[in-house]
XYZ file of C-alpha atoms in Angstrom:
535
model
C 27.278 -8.069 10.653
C 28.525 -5.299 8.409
C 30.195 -2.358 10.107
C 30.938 1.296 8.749
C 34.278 1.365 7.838
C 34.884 5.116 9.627
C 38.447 5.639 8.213
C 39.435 8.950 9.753
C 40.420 11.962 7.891
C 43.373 12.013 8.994
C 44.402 9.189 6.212
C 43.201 12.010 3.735
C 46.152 13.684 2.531
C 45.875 16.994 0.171
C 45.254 16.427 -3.328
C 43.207 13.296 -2.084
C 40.164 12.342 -3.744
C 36.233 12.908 -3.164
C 34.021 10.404 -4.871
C 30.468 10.693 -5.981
C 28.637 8.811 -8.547
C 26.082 10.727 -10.657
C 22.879 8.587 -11.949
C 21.449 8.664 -15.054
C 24.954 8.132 -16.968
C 25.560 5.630 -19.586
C 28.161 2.669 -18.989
C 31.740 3.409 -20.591
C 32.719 1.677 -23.718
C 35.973 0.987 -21.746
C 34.390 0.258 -18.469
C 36.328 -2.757 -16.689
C 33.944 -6.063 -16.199
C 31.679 -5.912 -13.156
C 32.003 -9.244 -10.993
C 29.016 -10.336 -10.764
C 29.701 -13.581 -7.966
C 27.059 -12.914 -5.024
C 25.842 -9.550 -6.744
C 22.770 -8.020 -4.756
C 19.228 -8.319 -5.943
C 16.094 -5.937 -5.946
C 14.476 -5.946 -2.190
C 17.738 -6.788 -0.612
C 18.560 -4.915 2.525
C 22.151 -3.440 2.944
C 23.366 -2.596 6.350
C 19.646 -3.188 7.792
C 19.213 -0.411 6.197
C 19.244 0.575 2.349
C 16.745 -1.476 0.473
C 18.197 -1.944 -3.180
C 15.537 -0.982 -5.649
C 16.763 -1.470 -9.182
C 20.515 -1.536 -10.573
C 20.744 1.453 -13.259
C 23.945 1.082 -14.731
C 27.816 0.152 -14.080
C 29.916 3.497 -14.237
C 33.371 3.866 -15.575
C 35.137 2.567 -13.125
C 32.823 -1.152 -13.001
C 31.016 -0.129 -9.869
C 27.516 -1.503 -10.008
C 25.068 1.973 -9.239
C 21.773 1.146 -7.606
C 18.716 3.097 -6.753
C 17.393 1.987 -3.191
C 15.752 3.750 -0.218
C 17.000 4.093 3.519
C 14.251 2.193 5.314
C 14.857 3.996 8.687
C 14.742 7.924 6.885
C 12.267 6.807 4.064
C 14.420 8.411 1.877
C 15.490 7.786 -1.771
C 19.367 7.050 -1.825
C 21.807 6.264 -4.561
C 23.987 2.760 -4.053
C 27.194 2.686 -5.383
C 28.669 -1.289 -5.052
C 32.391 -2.598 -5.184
C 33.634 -5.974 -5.728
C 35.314 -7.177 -3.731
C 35.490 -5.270 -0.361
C 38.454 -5.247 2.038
C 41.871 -3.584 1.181
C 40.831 -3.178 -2.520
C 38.014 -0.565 -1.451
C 40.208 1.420 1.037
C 40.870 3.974 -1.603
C 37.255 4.162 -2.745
C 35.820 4.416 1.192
C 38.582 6.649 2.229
C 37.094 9.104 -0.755
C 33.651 8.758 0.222
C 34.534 9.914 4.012
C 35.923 12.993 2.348
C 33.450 13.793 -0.145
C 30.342 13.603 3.357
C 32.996 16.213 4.942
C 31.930 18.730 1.946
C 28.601 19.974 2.220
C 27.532 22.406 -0.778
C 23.827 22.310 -1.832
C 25.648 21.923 -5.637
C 27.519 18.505 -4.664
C 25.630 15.294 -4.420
C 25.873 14.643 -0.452
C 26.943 11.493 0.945
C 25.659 9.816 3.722
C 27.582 6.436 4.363
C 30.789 3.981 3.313
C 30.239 0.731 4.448
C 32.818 -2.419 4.392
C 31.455 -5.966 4.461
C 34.877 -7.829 3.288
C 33.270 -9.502 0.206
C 31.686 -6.056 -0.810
C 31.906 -2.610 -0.234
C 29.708 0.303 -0.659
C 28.594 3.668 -0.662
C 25.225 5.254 -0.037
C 24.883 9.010 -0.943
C 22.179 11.240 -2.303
C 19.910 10.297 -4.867
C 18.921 12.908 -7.433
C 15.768 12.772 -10.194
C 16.950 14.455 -13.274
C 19.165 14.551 -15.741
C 22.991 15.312 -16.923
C 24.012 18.555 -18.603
C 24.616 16.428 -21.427
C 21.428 14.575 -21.713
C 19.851 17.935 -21.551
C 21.958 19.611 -24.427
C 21.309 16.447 -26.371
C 17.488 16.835 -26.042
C 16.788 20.663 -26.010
C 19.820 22.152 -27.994
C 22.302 24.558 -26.517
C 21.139 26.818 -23.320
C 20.341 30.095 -23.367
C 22.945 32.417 -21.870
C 21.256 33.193 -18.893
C 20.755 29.503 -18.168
C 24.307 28.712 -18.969
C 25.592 31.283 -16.525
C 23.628 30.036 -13.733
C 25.032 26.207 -14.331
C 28.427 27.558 -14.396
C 27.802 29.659 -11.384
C 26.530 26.310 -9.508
C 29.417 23.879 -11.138
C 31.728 26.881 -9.909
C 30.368 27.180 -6.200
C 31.089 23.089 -5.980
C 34.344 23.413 -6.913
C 35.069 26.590 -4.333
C 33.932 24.233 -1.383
C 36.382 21.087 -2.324
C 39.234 22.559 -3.331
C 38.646 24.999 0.033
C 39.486 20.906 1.284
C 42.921 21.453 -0.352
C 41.102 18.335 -2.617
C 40.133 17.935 -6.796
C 37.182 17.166 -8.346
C 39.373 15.883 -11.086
C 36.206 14.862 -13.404
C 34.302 17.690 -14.436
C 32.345 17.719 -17.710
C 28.713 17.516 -18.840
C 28.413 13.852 -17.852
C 28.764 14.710 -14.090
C 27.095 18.006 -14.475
C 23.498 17.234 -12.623
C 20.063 19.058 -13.225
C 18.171 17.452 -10.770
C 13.762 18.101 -11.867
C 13.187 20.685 -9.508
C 16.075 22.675 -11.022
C 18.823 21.892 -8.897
C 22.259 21.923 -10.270
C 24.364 18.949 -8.459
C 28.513 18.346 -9.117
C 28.745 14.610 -8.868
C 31.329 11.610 -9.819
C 34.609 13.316 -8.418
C 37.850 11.263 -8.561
C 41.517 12.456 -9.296
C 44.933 11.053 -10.257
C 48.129 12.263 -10.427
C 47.279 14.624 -13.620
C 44.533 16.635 -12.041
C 44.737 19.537 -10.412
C 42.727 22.415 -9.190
C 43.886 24.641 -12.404
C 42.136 21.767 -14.243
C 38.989 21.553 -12.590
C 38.802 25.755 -13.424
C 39.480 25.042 -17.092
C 36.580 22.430 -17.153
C 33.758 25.309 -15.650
C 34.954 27.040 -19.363
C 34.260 23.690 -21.150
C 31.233 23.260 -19.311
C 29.835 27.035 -20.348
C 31.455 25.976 -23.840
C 29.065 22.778 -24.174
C 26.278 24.320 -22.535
C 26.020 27.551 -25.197
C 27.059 26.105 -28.000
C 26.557 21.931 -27.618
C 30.352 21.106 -28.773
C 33.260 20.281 -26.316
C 36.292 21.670 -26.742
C 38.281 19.432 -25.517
C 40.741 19.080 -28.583
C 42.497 22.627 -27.917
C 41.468 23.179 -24.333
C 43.855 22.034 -21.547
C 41.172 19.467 -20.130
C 42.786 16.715 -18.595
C 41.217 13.317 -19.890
C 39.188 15.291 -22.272
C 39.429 13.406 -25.426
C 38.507 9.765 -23.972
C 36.934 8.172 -21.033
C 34.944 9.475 -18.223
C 31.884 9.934 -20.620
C 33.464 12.613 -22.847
C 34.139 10.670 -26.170
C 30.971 10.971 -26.820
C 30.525 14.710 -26.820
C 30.485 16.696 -30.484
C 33.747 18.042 -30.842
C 34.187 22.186 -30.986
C 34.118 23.541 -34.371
C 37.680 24.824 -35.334
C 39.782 26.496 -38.315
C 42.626 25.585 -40.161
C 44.793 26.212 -37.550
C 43.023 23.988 -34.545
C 42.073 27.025 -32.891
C 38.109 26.555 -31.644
C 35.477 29.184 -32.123
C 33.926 31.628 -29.968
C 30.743 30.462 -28.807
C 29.494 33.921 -30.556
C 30.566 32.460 -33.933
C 28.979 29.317 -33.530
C 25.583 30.859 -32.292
C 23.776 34.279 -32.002
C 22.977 36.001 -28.818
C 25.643 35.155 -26.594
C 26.926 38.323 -25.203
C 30.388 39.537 -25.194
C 30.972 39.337 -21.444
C 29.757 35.379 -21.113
C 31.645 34.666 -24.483
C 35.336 36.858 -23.543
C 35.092 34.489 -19.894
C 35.003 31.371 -21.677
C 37.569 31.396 -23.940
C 39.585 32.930 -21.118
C 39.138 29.980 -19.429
C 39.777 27.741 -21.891
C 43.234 29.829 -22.955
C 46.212 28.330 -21.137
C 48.076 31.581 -22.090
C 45.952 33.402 -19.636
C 46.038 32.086 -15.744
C 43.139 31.502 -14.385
C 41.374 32.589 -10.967
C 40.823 30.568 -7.980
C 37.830 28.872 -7.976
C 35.980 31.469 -4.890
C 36.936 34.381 -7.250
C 35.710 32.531 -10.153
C 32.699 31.728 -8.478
C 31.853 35.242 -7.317
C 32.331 36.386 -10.743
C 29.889 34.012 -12.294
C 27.479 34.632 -9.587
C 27.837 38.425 -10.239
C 26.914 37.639 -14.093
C 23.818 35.615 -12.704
C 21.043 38.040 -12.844
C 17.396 38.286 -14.381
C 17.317 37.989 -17.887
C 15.381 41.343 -17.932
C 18.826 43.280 -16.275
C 19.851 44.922 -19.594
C 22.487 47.058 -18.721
C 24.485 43.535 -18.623
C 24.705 43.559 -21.942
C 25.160 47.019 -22.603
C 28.297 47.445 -19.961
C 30.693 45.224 -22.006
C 32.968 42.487 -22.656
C 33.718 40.608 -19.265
C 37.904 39.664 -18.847
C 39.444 37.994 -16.161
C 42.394 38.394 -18.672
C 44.873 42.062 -18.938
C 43.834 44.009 -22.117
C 47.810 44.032 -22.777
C 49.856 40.547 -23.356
C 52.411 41.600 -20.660
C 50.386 42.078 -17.211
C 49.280 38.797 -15.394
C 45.373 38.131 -15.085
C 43.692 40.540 -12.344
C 42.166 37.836 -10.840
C 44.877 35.232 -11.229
C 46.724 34.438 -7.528
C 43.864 36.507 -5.697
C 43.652 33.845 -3.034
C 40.600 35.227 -2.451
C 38.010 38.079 -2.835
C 38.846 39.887 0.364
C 42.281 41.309 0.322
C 43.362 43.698 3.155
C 43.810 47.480 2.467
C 46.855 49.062 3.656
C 47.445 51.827 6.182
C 46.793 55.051 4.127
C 49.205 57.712 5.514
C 46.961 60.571 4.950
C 46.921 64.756 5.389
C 43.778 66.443 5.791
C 42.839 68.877 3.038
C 42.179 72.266 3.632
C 38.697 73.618 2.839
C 38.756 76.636 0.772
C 35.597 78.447 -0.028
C 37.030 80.928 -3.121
C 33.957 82.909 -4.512
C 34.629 85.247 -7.438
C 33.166 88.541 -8.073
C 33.278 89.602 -11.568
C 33.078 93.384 -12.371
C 34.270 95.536 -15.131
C 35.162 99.386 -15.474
C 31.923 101.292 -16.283
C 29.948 97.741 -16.840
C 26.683 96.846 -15.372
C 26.878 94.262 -12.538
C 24.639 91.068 -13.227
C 22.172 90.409 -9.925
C 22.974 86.593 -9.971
C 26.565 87.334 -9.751
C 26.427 90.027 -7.314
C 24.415 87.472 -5.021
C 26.588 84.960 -5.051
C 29.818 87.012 -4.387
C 27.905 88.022 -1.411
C 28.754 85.847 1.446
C 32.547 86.142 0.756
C 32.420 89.415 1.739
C 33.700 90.037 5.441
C 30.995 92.935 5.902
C 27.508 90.963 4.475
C 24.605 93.563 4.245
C 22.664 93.541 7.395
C 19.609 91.343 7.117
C 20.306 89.274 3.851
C 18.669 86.305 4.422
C 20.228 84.268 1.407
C 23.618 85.034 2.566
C 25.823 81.251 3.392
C 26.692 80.989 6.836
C 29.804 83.049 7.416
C 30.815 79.934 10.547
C 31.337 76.298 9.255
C 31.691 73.526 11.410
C 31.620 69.797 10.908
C 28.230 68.233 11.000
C 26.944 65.017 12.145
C 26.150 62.147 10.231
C 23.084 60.416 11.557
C 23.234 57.419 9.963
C 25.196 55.612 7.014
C 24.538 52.987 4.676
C 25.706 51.059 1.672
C 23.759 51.124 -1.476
C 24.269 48.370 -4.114
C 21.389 48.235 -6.254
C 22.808 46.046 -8.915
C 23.769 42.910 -6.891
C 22.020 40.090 -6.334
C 24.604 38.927 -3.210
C 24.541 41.116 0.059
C 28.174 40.171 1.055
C 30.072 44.102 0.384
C 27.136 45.739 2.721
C 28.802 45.582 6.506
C 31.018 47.833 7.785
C 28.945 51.121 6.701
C 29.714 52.701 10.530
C 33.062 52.383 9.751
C 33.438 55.725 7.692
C 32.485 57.747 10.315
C 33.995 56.260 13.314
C 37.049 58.734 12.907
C 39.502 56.276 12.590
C 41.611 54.611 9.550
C 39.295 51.368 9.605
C 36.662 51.449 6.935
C 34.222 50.275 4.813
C 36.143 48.420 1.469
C 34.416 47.128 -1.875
C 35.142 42.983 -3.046
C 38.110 42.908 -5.556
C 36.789 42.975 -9.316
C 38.195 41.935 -12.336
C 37.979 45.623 -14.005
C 37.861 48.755 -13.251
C 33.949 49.044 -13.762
C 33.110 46.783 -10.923
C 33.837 43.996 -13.578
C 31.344 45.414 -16.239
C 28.203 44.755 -14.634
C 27.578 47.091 -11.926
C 26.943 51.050 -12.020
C 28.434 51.372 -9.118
C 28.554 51.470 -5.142
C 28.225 54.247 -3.239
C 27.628 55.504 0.671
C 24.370 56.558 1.576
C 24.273 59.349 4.276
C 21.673 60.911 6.801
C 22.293 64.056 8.293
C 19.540 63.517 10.781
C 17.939 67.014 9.549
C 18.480 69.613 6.665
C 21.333 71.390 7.066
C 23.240 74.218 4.975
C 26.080 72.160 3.390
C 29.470 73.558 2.376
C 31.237 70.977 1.809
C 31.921 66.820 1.667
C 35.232 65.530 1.993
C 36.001 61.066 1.853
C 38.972 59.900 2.488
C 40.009 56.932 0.606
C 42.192 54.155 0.251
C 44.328 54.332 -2.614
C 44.398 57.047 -5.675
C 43.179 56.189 -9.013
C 39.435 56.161 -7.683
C 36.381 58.590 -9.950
C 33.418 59.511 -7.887
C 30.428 61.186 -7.820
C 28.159 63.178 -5.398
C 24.840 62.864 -5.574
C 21.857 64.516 -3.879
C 18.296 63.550 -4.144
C 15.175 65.253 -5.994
C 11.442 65.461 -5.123
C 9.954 63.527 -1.924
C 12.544 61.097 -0.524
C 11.783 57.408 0.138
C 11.384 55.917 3.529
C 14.773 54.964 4.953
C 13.180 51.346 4.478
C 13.429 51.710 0.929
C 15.456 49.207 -1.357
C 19.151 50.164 -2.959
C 16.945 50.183 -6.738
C 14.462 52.537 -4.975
C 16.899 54.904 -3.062
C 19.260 55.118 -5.831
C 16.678 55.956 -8.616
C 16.052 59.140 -6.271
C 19.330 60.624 -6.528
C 19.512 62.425 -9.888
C 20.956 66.226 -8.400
C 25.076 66.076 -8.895
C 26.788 68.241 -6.454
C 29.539 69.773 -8.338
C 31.619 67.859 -10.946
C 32.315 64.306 -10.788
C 36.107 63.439 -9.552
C 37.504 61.382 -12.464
C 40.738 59.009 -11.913
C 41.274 61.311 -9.083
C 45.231 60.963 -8.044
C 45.054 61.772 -4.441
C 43.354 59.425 -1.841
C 41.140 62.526 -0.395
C 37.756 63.444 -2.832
C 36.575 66.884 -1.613
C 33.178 68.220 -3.176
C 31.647 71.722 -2.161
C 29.418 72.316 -5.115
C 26.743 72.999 -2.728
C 23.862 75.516 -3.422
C 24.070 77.957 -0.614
C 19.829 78.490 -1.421
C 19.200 74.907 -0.681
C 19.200 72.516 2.225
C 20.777 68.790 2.294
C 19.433 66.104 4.390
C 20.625 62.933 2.384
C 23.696 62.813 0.521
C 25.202 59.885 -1.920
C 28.650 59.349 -2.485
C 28.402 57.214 -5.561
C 31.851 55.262 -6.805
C 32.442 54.737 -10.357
C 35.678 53.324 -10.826
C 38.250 51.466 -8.768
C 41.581 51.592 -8.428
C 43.888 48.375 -9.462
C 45.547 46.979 -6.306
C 49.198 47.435 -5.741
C 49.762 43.567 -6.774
C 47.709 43.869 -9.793
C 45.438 41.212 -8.843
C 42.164 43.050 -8.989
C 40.245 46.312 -8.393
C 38.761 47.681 -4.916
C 38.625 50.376 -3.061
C 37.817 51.336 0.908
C 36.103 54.319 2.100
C 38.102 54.971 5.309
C 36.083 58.312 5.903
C 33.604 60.885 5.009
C 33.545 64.127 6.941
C 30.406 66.642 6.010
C 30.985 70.443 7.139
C 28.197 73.355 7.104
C 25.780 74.921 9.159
């Protein structure tokens, strides 16, 4: 009677592998002989349970892969076959049990490791499709757009095993999956000695290599394995100069944009250090947008790597997107309402000056009604919210209440690889209610660091429901109070351009720049608190 082998994870030591097998991938030239002595048949029934339907091929390490179903979940699973079982599949079940601990919609899922002494074998997922380089072989290179949001998926998979302290350890087009419903699957992990997570990162660049320009790269590029085995020989090789050096995927085809090309060769440049795979992730996921979002293209070259050859990568040793911000030690600004008169001997006043100069008078003319309140006091904020029209992921939205809670906690932006929330986002602000119009004299956020540039924004026309969308709200704000604060060197932002004529229900404090972090790993900011004084 065959029984599930169950080896516990406790045998699974860091650095240990995951194994998957992906279907639809051609037997190795160098593939060891398959045994074929008491080899299953079509209709068999493993385990009572998984039907074998027909064998599709041998993969490179001489396991026989079959298609069957699960007869008690009428499913279609994937049958991967050893022979023979016992202590020469210990390594091989021991993966599988770690691989079914990792559960990513973008790695092939596996469902059970069985031992029956003569045999051993694992049943996982089955997926209808093709590889990444059956499609590239059929259709051509990807458009950009398509290519992000495979490397985006590959990306993701890697995030959740090496979050296992585990490698994938065989990343390349053969293993990349696009299942028919457009799915994109990680399969066939395994490591050795030589792999490590820093290679699995280099491979997501080979990967966006292939896919936008159909050539692997694996001559130059620090890809462990790259040039044999593991169903890369076959790949077209990257096209080069004299000097070995590969080409930009924007010299070997058109319409690739700077951003997508600058991140590949990044990660194929063993000069620059690389992110973790989360960061890496995020970043790709940030670059996955409709192909209709223009201002992509138009915001610039995307670099994980420093403009200058001396600072580290901002995004290498991040550890992570959420860093925490340190205690700001912080004075309070005086506010300082200074209006200026002008007058000359024997000149004529002008009426728009005269008006203005008005309210800073200590004896205002008795029943001016467009005097500015001569008592200012703070006013309450109603309700707060952060706007982010330009993202596609809601993960940087909690914490809004924080910035008026009157304490140091606050509300803090993800960690970016430049300055420009990473080239692809306008910006981020903090949406605020007043609850009612109110005179305004002045807005005052306190932030985290120096370095930040800001602007304050106030709407025009009819204002949307509060329901409205971050496009729709943000689209409304076109009146700038005052100037904008550019690469402002103090960690409080006061703005008091406010027209004393005019009542302010909704404000926007819109960021446009971030600070870099103290280790130089990135670029964030936190809004610890925004204070709103008038009448």
């Amino acid at each position: 009677m065959p029984s599930n082998t169950g080896p516990s994870m406790d045998t699974i030591t860091e650095g240990g592998r995951v194994t998957q097998v992906g279907e639809g991938q051609e037997a190795e030239e160098n593939a060891p002989p398959v045994m074929t002595f008491g080899a299953p048949t079509a209709g068999e029934v493993l385990a009572e349970r998984y039907e074998l339907v027909e064998h599709i091929n041998n993969d490179s390490a001489g396991r026989l892969v079959w298609r069957g179903v699960d007869v008690v979940l009428r499913r279609p699973v994937a049958v991967v076959l050893r022979y023979p079982g016992g202590d020469s599949a210990t390594e091989m079940l021991q993966a599988a049990v770690a691989a079914s601990r990792v559960i990513h919609p973008n790695l092939v899922g596996v469902y059970d490791a069985i031992d029956e002494a003569d045999r051993a074998y694992v049943v996982r997922e089955w997926v209808d499709g093709q590889s990444l380089r059956e499609l590239v072989a059929a259709d051509g290179a990807l458009d950009p757009v398509r290519a992000t949001a495979i490397g985006n998926a590959v990306a993701s998979a890697l995030a959740a095993v090496h979050a296992t302290g585990m490698v994938h350890g065989n990343l390349h087009p053969g293993t990349v999956m696009i299942s028919d419903d457009g799915r994109v699957v990680l399969a066939d992990a395994r490591t050795d000695g030589a792999d490590s997570q820093e290679t699995d990162i280099r491979a997501v660049g080979g990967v966006l290599y292939f896919a936008l320009t159909g050539h692997w790269p694996h001559g130059e590029a620090p890809l462990h394995g790259a040039t044999a085995g593991h169903g890369r020989a076959a790949l077209p090789d990257a096209v080069r100069d004299a000097s070995g050096s590969i080409a930009a995927p924007r010299q070997v085809r058109a319409g690739v944009p700077a951003y997508l090309d600058d991140l590949t060769m990044d990660l194929l440049d063993p000069e620059i250090a690389p992110p973790s795979s989360d960061v890496l992730a995020a970043e790709l996921s940030r670059l996955d947008v409709p192909a209709d979002e223009h201002f992509l293209e138009q915001a610039g070259p995307l670099r994980f790597a420093a403009d200058t050859g001396e600072e580290p990568s901002p995004l290498a040793s991040t550890g992570g997107r959420k860093v925490a911000l340190g205690i700001a030690g912080l004075l309070a600004v005086a506010l300082v309402g200074l209006l200026i008169g002008i007058s000359t001997l024997g000149g004529e006043k002008d009426p728009k000056q005269e008006q203005v100069a008005r309210p800073s008078s200590s004896a205002p003319a008795a029943g001016d009604a467009t005097q500015a309140p001569t008592v200012v006091r703070p006013l309450h904020i109603e309700d707060v919210r952060i706007i982010d029209p330009d993202s596609k992921t809601r993960d940087e939205l909690g914490g809004a209440e924080k910035v008026i809670d009157g304490t140091d906690a606050g509300w803090e932006t993800d960690t970016y690889t430049r300055a420009n929330f990473g080239n692809w986002k306008r910006g981020m602000g903090v949406w605020i209610d007043l609850g009612a119009p109110h005179t305004v004299k002045s807005l005052q956020a306190v932030l985290s660091a120096p370095g930040a540039s800001a602007r304050l924004l106030a709407g025009s026309g009819e204002h949307p429901p509060t329901s409205a969308g971050d496009k729709q709200l943000y689209t409304t704000y076109k009146t700038a109070i005052g100037q904008p604060i550019e690469d402002h060197d103090g960690t409080t932002m006061t703005f008091d351009g406010f027209d004393p004529e005019r009542k302010y229900q909704y404000l926007l404090f819109w960021i446009t720049k971030l600070p870099k972090k103290d280790d130089n790993s990135g670029y964030k900011i936190g809004v610890q608190e925004i204070k709103v004084q008038g009448a």
